[in-house]
Every structure is written in structure tokens, then in C-alpha cells.
Amino acid sequence: MAKKVAVIGAGVSGLSSIKCCLDEDLEPTCFERSNDFGGLWKFTESSKDGMTRVYKSLVTNVCKEMSCYSDFPFQEDYPNFMNHEKFWDYLQEFAEHFDLLKYIQFKTTVCSITKRPDFFTTGQWDVVTETEGKQNRAVFDAVMVCTGHFLKPHLPLEAFPGIHKFKGQILHSQEYKIPEVFQGKRVLVIGLGNTGGDVAVELSRTAAQVLLSTRTGTWVLGRSSDWGYPYNMMITRRCYSFIAQVLPSRFLNWIQERKLNKRFNHEDYGLSITKGKQAKFIVNDELPSCILCGLITIKTGVMEFTETSAIFEDGTVEENIDVVIFTTGYTFSFPFFEEPLKSLCTKKIFLYKNVFPSNLERATLAIIGLLSLKGSILSGTELQARWATRVFKGLCKIPPSQKLMMEATKTEQLIKRGVIKDSNKDKLDYIAYMDDVAACIGTKPSIPLLFLKDPRLAWEVFFGPCTPYQYRLMGPGKWDGARNAILTQWDRTLKPLKTRIIPDSSKPAYMSHYLKTWGAPVLLASLLLICKSSLFLKLVRDKLQDRMSPYLVSLWRG
């Protein structure tokens, strides 16, 4: 009899979790509190239901080849970066192709998820749901929580003295949808992440003035890189990961800063990282231009509010502010759990590889999507779901809870004492995390093996962009179309751009594309490999000399 799995939420990670359950012959039931799938990607005109949705103008900041389901590429005519409508269309195509919608119960709220009395032996859960005022209880063998981390807006009003005196409008970015309602107003946006940058840029077209307050500063990336290729595809490569392991981090940071400042000097624009603060990055193509044109004014952190103005940390004052928009992120929330599980799941330290709570005797609960990656969240959550379903089925093992809790508690204590830094607040390296989870499943691509069996594919896997298809080349869940998807990924990237056919286009131009996209990483990786090989040969030679010397001396004396 197939194990029954409860999937909470039908967003990006919920859909992949349903599919992964079906791939492993598990029986999923998905509970979605809204009337449609897609989670935050399903745009609505208001947020009265308390759910976080995209704002109308949102455009993806990870390109399509780097942010797709690993066995379901985007159609070739889809733009590389797309608005929320186009992305939702892709989710619909995915759901319909794999026939996932019949497993979703819409307008159903999960009230509670509790361990069964015999949990220690069965690992089962009692799940109480409510649909149109009627409660239902069901028993499940496993649970996948796919609610993400955009549930509860973080509105730190207590950190801003005088905010309660302020007579203007105060709102969180969760409530922001369109810019027209702010026509002619002076708006202060607090927080400079991706959302803060997007909202400020859009408001600059309608508001009388936009002030953007940041305590830390940020590095601003564009969606396109050198020669106009998608930035994610140019930078997220295994060869660069190899280089990062060999070269000093200070040197790499210096190179990165020089390159980013070459586009525009971040210090001149008021965006440089505050000394002592962790470097962070946002994707925004228009922010520098808006600052240059005076449409957005960058300010330091707010020290205090009055009835109509804001006093900043540098002593400057901005008068007659009409609206304050907090783009200060969200806090994790699991209202359906009991304590101590409820609190423990909000601490990433206690989630084994960001998925499995450390305190459970049976690994039958997976938190999918509570993840910050330097890359596609969609790809990361899909791999998490693939791993979790195989753990549920008993095909993959994780360490015992006692060991996990001991390690997590020790780490927490060291962080509190200041011995080590809390790295859980940082975004995880995309390739390192994906490879780590893939190794647990048995799907991490073996580069040496690929070079022996399929040199052309190996070349693309190592020197080309690390697209999700790489995790379908081998092991459980292998997809026969993965090889072709990798070898044609640049065709799908360039296809939507080729809307004007140039008669004189020739093969050399196509070859130049490969030289541009592969030239630098191949050269750097080759030089480092040569250096490492030279050092290795020198080490071997020195050891041989040390071992042979006594023998040679004895021969000479003889």
C-alpha cells in the first residue's frame, strides 16, 4: 500500500512536491488555502486574504534556463526573464503536463499538524483541515510543508522612534500592488533588497519624489552580463566554483568589486556596502539610471520620525513625507505546529540541510522551500522534494535525531558565544548546496565519468552554466531528455532574441558566441589545473628524491 503524504501549499515547491511523490509511487494530497495554484505567483488586485502575492510589474530575476523544473524546460519562445503572468503560464503547463491538479484540495486551510500517539514507531501525523467551515481529520505517513518564507510580513515599527506620531500612510510591501495610487506623493521606501529596489524604481514614474533608505548598501547586478547574455548563465558555472576553491576569497572579492564598479561606481551612487556589514546583492536594471536622473534619492537609515518628516542617521531631514513603505522582508511562520516543533522549524540551524527537523525520531516531516540561495529557489526546492520523498520511502537515510540535535545545539551555543558566525543568515552557494543534496540522492553529476563517456556533454556541464538538467543525467530520477536539454540550452536562450533575421549572419558569429561564453572560464580553469598539476609533480619529484637519496648514496659508496 502506497504511503500517504500531505503537501501543504500549492505554490512552486508544492507542485514539485506533488510530482516527486508520484515519481516515487507515494500518494500525495495537497492542501491549498486559496482558490488556485501558484502561490505568490498568482497575482491578485489586493492582499485582503493575508497571502503574499507578486506586485503587478514584477519580472523574474533568474533566467528561464537556470530556474525551471529539471525535467520540464521552458518553451523556447519564452523570454529569458518574464513577468508574473508568463511565469504562472509555465507553472500551469507543468501542472497540466504531469496531471497534478487532481491532487490539490483548494480553499482548504490546514489547522493543525500533530504527531500521532504511536509516532515513534509509525512516524505518522494527524492533519486537521478546514474547508468552507467544515473540519476534517486525516492520518498521513509523511508531511511536506511548502508554504515558503513569505507568510508573515516583518514590520519592525519598534525600531523606528516616533513612527507612531507619523500622520502619513504606513504599509508593508506585501500590500503594494500598483504605483498609480501614489501619484504625486513623496514616498519613503525603507529597505534595499530586490523588492525595495523594484518598488522604488516603479514609484519613481508616478510619485513626486522617492527616497530609498538603506543602512547597509548593496551591490547592484543587471539581468544581462557581458555581450548581453543572462547574468546567471554566465556566472553560475562549475569551473568558477572550482576556481573559487583554489583562489583566495579576498582576491575574488576584489575582482568582483572591480567588475561591478565598472558598470557604475557604487560609492558615488550612495550604494556601497557599509564598513563591517555583510555584502549583499540585488538584481535591478533601472535603479542606477533613476538615481542618475534624480528620480530616486538614496538615504542612510532612519533615526527618527516626526509627524510629517524623517530624520536620518547622517543628520539630514526630509520634510512632507506622505507614505512610508517597509520592504523589510518576512518572518518564518508555522502556525499549524505545536511547540517545540513550531519554534524549532524557524531556526535553520535545526533543519538538517535546510529540510528535516533535527528533533524528530522518524524523518517523516520535510520543510520544502525555507531556503535562501545565490540562484534559483525553484531548482533548489525541487531537489529538496526529490530527496525528501526518497527519505520517506526509505531509499535514502539521514543521521539519527540524537546526533543531529547534538550537533545543532553545539553550533547554536558557539554562535551565541561569538566563536563562530551564524552563516544561516547568508545566502547559500547555489552549486555547493545543490551538489550536497544531489549527493544524498545519488544524482550529483560525475565530471570525470562524463569526460570519459561523453566529452561534449562533460565540457558543457563543467564549463557551461549549471542548469537544473544536470541533476537528471544520472542516478534516481534520471531523465532521458537531460542531455539534449543541456546541449540546446543556449538555443532556447537566444531564440526569443532572434526576432529580426539578419541575412549576413554566418557560422563565425555563432562560433564567437561560444568563445565569449566559454573563453574566460576555460582559460582560468586550465591555468589553475596546470598550476595544481605542477605543484603535484614537484611534490612527487621531491618525495622520490628523498626516498632514492639513501639508495643512490649506498651505490656510490659501493
PDB file of N, CA, C and O in Angstrom, residues 482-530:
ATOM      1  N   ALA A 482      17.641  14.894 -20.556  1.00  0.00           N
ATOM      2  CA  ALA A 482      18.546  15.829 -19.875  1.00  0.00           C
ATOM      3  C   ALA A 482      19.731  16.227 -20.746  1.00  0.00           C
ATOM      4  O   ALA A 482      20.107  17.406 -20.805  1.00  0.00           O
ATOM      5  N   ARG A 483      20.324  15.239 -21.433  1.00  0.00           N
ATOM      6  CA  ARG A 483      21.497  15.540 -22.262  1.00  0.00           C
ATOM      7  C   ARG A 483      21.154  16.556 -23.337  1.00  0.00           C
ATOM      8  O   ARG A 483      21.854  17.553 -23.540  1.00  0.00           O
ATOM      9  N   ASN A 484      20.060  16.301 -24.029  1.00  0.00           N
ATOM     10  CA  ASN A 484      19.661  17.214 -25.110  1.00  0.00           C
ATOM     11  C   ASN A 484      19.291  18.591 -24.557  1.00  0.00           C
ATOM     12  O   ASN A 484      19.594  19.619 -25.191  1.00  0.00           O
ATOM     13  N   ALA A 485      18.660  18.627 -23.392  1.00  0.00           N
ATOM     14  CA  ALA A 485      18.290  19.906 -22.783  1.00  0.00           C
ATOM     15  C   ALA A 485      19.524  20.758 -22.492  1.00  0.00           C
ATOM     16  O   ALA A 485      19.516  21.979 -22.687  1.00  0.00           O
ATOM     17  N   ILE A 486      20.594  20.100 -22.040  1.00  0.00           N
ATOM     18  CA  ILE A 486      21.844  20.812 -21.743  1.00  0.00           C
ATOM     19  C   ILE A 486      22.505  21.306 -23.029  1.00  0.00           C
ATOM     20  O   ILE A 486      22.957  22.457 -23.111  1.00  0.00           O
ATOM     21  N   LEU A 487      22.546  20.448 -24.032  1.00  0.00           N
ATOM     22  CA  LEU A 487      23.226  20.808 -25.280  1.00  0.00           C
ATOM     23  C   LEU A 487      22.461  21.841 -26.099  1.00  0.00           C
ATOM     24  O   LEU A 487      23.034  22.460 -27.009  1.00  0.00           O
ATOM     25  N   THR A 488      21.180  22.043 -25.797  1.00  0.00           N
ATOM     26  CA  THR A 488      20.375  23.019 -26.556  1.00  0.00           C
ATOM     27  C   THR A 488      19.966  24.219 -25.701  1.00  0.00           C
ATOM     28  O   THR A 488      19.145  25.023 -26.128  1.00  0.00           O
ATOM     29  N   GLN A 489      20.538  24.352 -24.496  1.00  0.00           N
ATOM     30  CA  GLN A 489      20.109  25.424 -23.594  1.00  0.00           C
ATOM     31  C   GLN A 489      20.415  26.817 -24.152  1.00  0.00           C
ATOM     32  O   GLN A 489      19.631  27.761 -23.963  1.00  0.00           O
ATOM     33  N   TRP A 490      21.516  26.944 -24.898  1.00  0.00           N
ATOM     34  CA  TRP A 490      21.827  28.247 -25.493  1.00  0.00           C
ATOM     35  C   TRP A 490      20.898  28.555 -26.665  1.00  0.00           C
ATOM     36  O   TRP A 490      20.603  29.728 -26.934  1.00  0.00           O
ATOM     37  N   ASP A 491      20.430  27.522 -27.347  1.00  0.00           N
ATOM     38  CA  ASP A 491      19.453  27.739 -28.428  1.00  0.00           C
ATOM     39  C   ASP A 491      18.165  28.340 -27.869  1.00  0.00           C
ATOM     40  O   ASP A 491      17.603  29.274 -28.444  1.00  0.00           O
ATOM     41  N   ARG A 492      17.695  27.798 -26.727  1.00  0.00           N
ATOM     42  CA  ARG A 492      16.476  28.330 -26.118  1.00  0.00           C
ATOM     43  C   ARG A 492      16.699  29.725 -25.540  1.00  0.00           C
ATOM     44  O   ARG A 492      15.767  30.527 -25.451  1.00  0.00           O
ATOM     45  N   THR A 493      17.936  30.013 -25.148  1.00  0.00           N
ATOM     46  CA  THR A 493      18.255  31.336 -24.621  1.00  0.00           C
ATOM     47  C   THR A 493      18.213  32.398 -25.725  1.00  0.00           C
ATOM     48  O   THR A 493      17.685  33.497 -25.531  1.00  0.00           O
ATOM     49  N   LEU A 494      18.759  32.047 -26.880  1.00  0.00           N
ATOM     50  CA  LEU A 494      18.877  33.020 -27.969  1.00  0.00           C
ATOM     51  C   LEU A 494      17.625  33.106 -28.833  1.00  0.00           C
ATOM     52  O   LEU A 494      17.394  34.125 -29.493  1.00  0.00           O
ATOM     53  N   LYS A 495      16.804  32.059 -28.825  1.00  0.00           N
ATOM     54  CA  LYS A 495      15.630  32.004 -29.694  1.00  0.00           C
ATOM     55  C   LYS A 495      14.712  33.227 -29.552  1.00  0.00           C
ATOM     56  O   LYS A 495      14.334  33.848 -30.548  1.00  0.00           O
ATOM     57  N   PRO A 496      14.291  33.625 -28.327  1.00  0.00           N
ATOM     58  CA  PRO A 496      13.372  34.769 -28.218  1.00  0.00           C
ATOM     59  C   PRO A 496      14.001  36.101 -28.607  1.00  0.00           C
ATOM     60  O   PRO A 496      13.288  37.096 -28.782  1.00  0.00           O
ATOM     61  N   LEU A 497      15.334  36.120 -28.734  1.00  0.00           N
ATOM     62  CA  LEU A 497      16.019  37.359 -29.134  1.00  0.00           C
ATOM     63  C   LEU A 497      16.091  37.500 -30.651  1.00  0.00           C
ATOM     64  O   LEU A 497      16.238  38.604 -31.176  1.00  0.00           O
ATOM     65  N   LYS A 498      15.980  36.362 -31.364  1.00  0.00           N
ATOM     66  CA  LYS A 498      16.152  36.356 -32.826  1.00  0.00           C
ATOM     67  C   LYS A 498      14.835  36.706 -33.517  1.00  0.00           C
ATOM     68  O   LYS A 498      14.255  35.893 -34.252  1.00  0.00           O
ATOM     69  N   THR A 499      14.358  37.914 -33.270  1.00  0.00           N
ATOM     70  CA  THR A 499      13.102  38.348 -33.888  1.00  0.00           C
ATOM     71  C   THR A 499      13.330  39.157 -35.156  1.00  0.00           C
ATOM     72  O   THR A 499      12.392  39.480 -35.874  1.00  0.00           O
ATOM     73  N   ARG A 500      14.579  39.480 -35.419  1.00  0.00           N
ATOM     74  CA  ARG A 500      14.935  40.185 -36.665  1.00  0.00           C
ATOM     75  C   ARG A 500      16.054  39.394 -37.329  1.00  0.00           C
ATOM     76  O   ARG A 500      17.175  39.316 -36.833  1.00  0.00           O
ATOM     77  N   ILE A 501      15.731  38.769 -38.434  1.00  0.00           N
ATOM     78  CA  ILE A 501      16.700  37.927 -39.125  1.00  0.00           C
ATOM     79  C   ILE A 501      17.639  38.801 -39.951  1.00  0.00           C
ATOM     80  O   ILE A 501      17.214  39.619 -40.767  1.00  0.00           O
ATOM     81  N   ILE A 502      18.931  38.612 -39.716  1.00  0.00           N
ATOM     82  CA  ILE A 502      19.954  39.368 -40.463  1.00  0.00           C
ATOM     83  C   ILE A 502      20.525  38.457 -41.539  1.00  0.00           C
ATOM     84  O   ILE A 502      21.144  37.431 -41.228  1.00  0.00           O
ATOM     85  N   PRO A 503      20.347  38.788 -42.836  1.00  0.00           N
ATOM     86  CA  PRO A 503      20.752  37.911 -43.942  1.00  0.00           C
ATOM     87  C   PRO A 503      22.222  37.516 -43.910  1.00  0.00           C
ATOM     88  O   PRO A 503      22.592  36.425 -44.300  1.00  0.00           O
ATOM     89  N   ASP A 504      23.100  38.405 -43.428  1.00  0.00           N
ATOM     90  CA  ASP A 504      24.537  38.136 -43.469  1.00  0.00           C
ATOM     91  C   ASP A 504      25.029  37.319 -42.279  1.00  0.00           C
ATOM     92  O   ASP A 504      26.223  37.116 -42.127  1.00  0.00           O
ATOM     93  N   SER A 505      24.094  36.880 -41.403  1.00  0.00           N
ATOM     94  CA  SER A 505      24.516  36.072 -40.259  1.00  0.00           C
ATOM     95  C   SER A 505      25.218  34.814 -40.742  1.00  0.00           C
ATOM     96  O   SER A 505      24.768  34.146 -41.667  1.00  0.00           O
ATOM     97  N   SER A 506      26.331  34.475 -40.119  1.00  0.00           N
ATOM     98  CA  SER A 506      27.124  33.323 -40.571  1.00  0.00           C
ATOM     99  C   SER A 506      27.621  32.515 -39.391  1.00  0.00           C
ATOM    100  O   SER A 506      27.502  32.915 -38.240  1.00  0.00           O
ATOM    101  N   LYS A 507      28.214  31.394 -39.687  1.00  0.00           N
ATOM    102  CA  LYS A 507      28.687  30.477 -38.648  1.00  0.00           C
ATOM    103  C   LYS A 507      29.751  31.094 -37.746  1.00  0.00           C
ATOM    104  O   LYS A 507      29.748  30.859 -36.544  1.00  0.00           O
ATOM    105  N   PRO A 508      30.697  31.915 -38.282  1.00  0.00           N
ATOM    106  CA  PRO A 508      31.687  32.506 -37.395  1.00  0.00           C
ATOM    107  C   PRO A 508      31.073  33.283 -36.237  1.00  0.00           C
ATOM    108  O   PRO A 508      31.572  33.280 -35.130  1.00  0.00           O
ATOM    109  N   ALA A 509      29.925  33.958 -36.484  1.00  0.00           N
ATOM    110  CA  ALA A 509      29.259  34.698 -35.416  1.00  0.00           C
ATOM    111  C   ALA A 509      28.786  33.737 -34.328  1.00  0.00           C
ATOM    112  O   ALA A 509      28.844  34.038 -33.138  1.00  0.00           O
ATOM    113  N   TYR A 510      28.316  32.551 -34.762  1.00  0.00           N
ATOM    114  CA  TYR A 510      27.849  31.552 -33.809  1.00  0.00           C
ATOM    115  C   TYR A 510      29.027  31.018 -32.996  1.00  0.00           C
ATOM    116  O   TYR A 510      28.927  30.804 -31.797  1.00  0.00           O
ATOM    117  N   MET A 511      30.172  30.851 -33.696  1.00  0.00           N
ATOM    118  CA  MET A 511      31.365  30.375 -33.002  1.00  0.00           C
ATOM    119  C   MET A 511      31.846  31.414 -31.987  1.00  0.00           C
ATOM    120  O   MET A 511      32.336  31.067 -30.911  1.00  0.00           O
ATOM    121  N   SER A 512      31.696  32.708 -32.338  1.00  0.00           N
ATOM    122  CA  SER A 512      32.133  33.751 -31.421  1.00  0.00           C
ATOM    123  C   SER A 512      31.307  33.711 -30.136  1.00  0.00           C
ATOM    124  O   SER A 512      31.789  34.056 -29.063  1.00  0.00           O
ATOM    125  N   HIS A 513      30.053  33.273 -30.257  1.00  0.00           N
ATOM    126  CA  HIS A 513      29.203  33.135 -29.065  1.00  0.00           C
ATOM    127  C   HIS A 513      29.832  32.147 -28.089  1.00  0.00           C
ATOM    128  O   HIS A 513      29.901  32.391 -26.884  1.00  0.00           O
ATOM    129  N   TYR A 514      30.343  31.010 -28.601  1.00  0.00           N
ATOM    130  CA  TYR A 514      30.953  30.021 -27.731  1.00  0.00           C
ATOM    131  C   TYR A 514      32.271  30.513 -27.151  1.00  0.00           C
ATOM    132  O   TYR A 514      32.600  30.233 -26.003  1.00  0.00           O
ATOM    133  N   LEU A 515      33.029  31.258 -27.953  1.00  0.00           N
ATOM    134  CA  LEU A 515      34.284  31.809 -27.450  1.00  0.00           C
ATOM    135  C   LEU A 515      34.024  32.792 -26.312  1.00  0.00           C
ATOM    136  O   LEU A 515      34.730  32.820 -25.305  1.00  0.00           O
ATOM    137  N   LYS A 516      32.956  33.591 -26.461  1.00  0.00           N
ATOM    138  CA  LYS A 516      32.633  34.586 -25.442  1.00  0.00           C
ATOM    139  C   LYS A 516      32.134  33.934 -24.166  1.00  0.00           C
ATOM    140  O   LYS A 516      32.495  34.339 -23.062  1.00  0.00           O
ATOM    141  N   THR A 517      31.289  32.926 -24.317  1.00  0.00           N
ATOM    142  CA  THR A 517      30.677  32.320 -23.132  1.00  0.00           C
ATOM    143  C   THR A 517      31.594  31.313 -22.441  1.00  0.00           C
ATOM    144  O   THR A 517      31.448  31.057 -21.254  1.00  0.00           O
ATOM    145  N   TRP A 518      32.538  30.739 -23.195  1.00  0.00           N
ATOM    146  CA  TRP A 518      33.413  29.711 -22.618  1.00  0.00           C
ATOM    147  C   TRP A 518      34.856  30.163 -22.442  1.00  0.00           C
ATOM    148  O   TRP A 518      35.589  29.604 -21.643  1.00  0.00           O
ATOM    149  N   GLY A 519      35.280  31.165 -23.200  1.00  0.00           N
ATOM    150  CA  GLY A 519      36.695  31.524 -23.261  1.00  0.00           C
ATOM    151  C   GLY A 519      37.333  31.775 -21.916  1.00  0.00           C
ATOM    152  O   GLY A 519      38.312  31.124 -21.536  1.00  0.00           O
ATOM    153  N   ALA A 520      36.767  32.720 -21.140  1.00  0.00           N
ATOM    154  CA  ALA A 520      37.360  33.095 -19.852  1.00  0.00           C
ATOM    155  C   ALA A 520      37.374  31.944 -18.850  1.00  0.00           C
ATOM    156  O   ALA A 520      38.416  31.654 -18.256  1.00  0.00           O
ATOM    157  N   PRO A 521      36.249  31.240 -18.649  1.00  0.00           N
ATOM    158  CA  PRO A 521      36.279  30.146 -17.669  1.00  0.00           C
ATOM    159  C   PRO A 521      37.224  29.010 -18.055  1.00  0.00           C
ATOM    160  O   PRO A 521      37.889  28.436 -17.199  1.00  0.00           O
ATOM    161  N   VAL A 522      37.283  28.699 -19.356  1.00  0.00           N
ATOM    162  CA  VAL A 522      38.185  27.632 -19.814  1.00  0.00           C
ATOM    163  C   VAL A 522      39.632  28.013 -19.548  1.00  0.00           C
ATOM    164  O   VAL A 522      40.431  27.221 -19.045  1.00  0.00           O
ATOM    165  N   LEU A 523      39.986  29.271 -19.875  1.00  0.00           N
ATOM    166  CA  LEU A 523      41.359  29.735 -19.694  1.00  0.00           C
ATOM    167  C   LEU A 523      41.743  29.730 -18.220  1.00  0.00           C
ATOM    168  O   LEU A 523      42.796  29.202 -17.846  1.00  0.00           O
ATOM    169  N   LEU A 524      40.872  30.265 -17.363  1.00  0.00           N
ATOM    170  CA  LEU A 524      41.166  30.332 -15.928  1.00  0.00           C
ATOM    171  C   LEU A 524      41.288  28.943 -15.312  1.00  0.00           C
ATOM    172  O   LEU A 524      42.235  28.656 -14.580  1.00  0.00           O
ATOM    173  N   ALA A 525      40.314  28.093 -15.631  1.00  0.00           N
ATOM    174  CA  ALA A 525      40.329  26.738 -15.067  1.00  0.00           C
ATOM    175  C   ALA A 525      41.552  25.962 -15.546  1.00  0.00           C
ATOM    176  O   ALA A 525      42.175  25.228 -14.775  1.00  0.00           O
ATOM    177  N   SER A 526      41.910  26.133 -16.802  1.00  0.00           N
ATOM    178  CA  SER A 526      43.074  25.432 -17.361  1.00  0.00           C
ATOM    179  C   SER A 526      44.357  25.874 -16.672  1.00  0.00           C
ATOM    180  O   SER A 526      45.208  25.049 -16.327  1.00  0.00           O
ATOM    181  N   LEU A 527      44.504  27.198 -16.469  1.00  0.00           N
ATOM    182  CA  LEU A 527      45.704  27.708 -15.806  1.00  0.00           C
ATOM    183  C   LEU A 527      45.824  27.173 -14.386  1.00  0.00           C
ATOM    184  O   LEU A 527      46.903  26.787 -13.940  1.00  0.00           O
ATOM    185  N   LEU A 528      44.685  27.140 -13.682  1.00  0.00           N
ATOM    186  CA  LEU A 528      44.704  26.635 -12.305  1.00  0.00           C
ATOM    187  C   LEU A 528      45.009  25.144 -12.256  1.00  0.00           C
ATOM    188  O   LEU A 528      45.727  24.673 -11.379  1.00  0.00           O
ATOM    189  N   LEU A 529      44.437  24.411 -13.212  1.00  0.00           N
ATOM    190  CA  LEU A 529      44.733  22.973 -13.277  1.00  0.00           C
ATOM    191  C   LEU A 529      46.211  22.727 -13.557  1.00  0.00           C
ATOM    192  O   LEU A 529      46.835  21.834 -12.983  1.00  0.00           O
ATOM    193  N   ILE A 530      46.797  23.547 -14.445  1.00  0.00           N
ATOM    194  CA  ILE A 530      48.226  23.422 -14.773  1.00  0.00           C
ATOM    195  C   ILE A 530      49.067  23.722 -13.536  1.00  0.00           C
ATOM    196  O   ILE A 530      50.026  23.009 -13.218  1.00  0.00           O
TER     197      ILE A 530
END
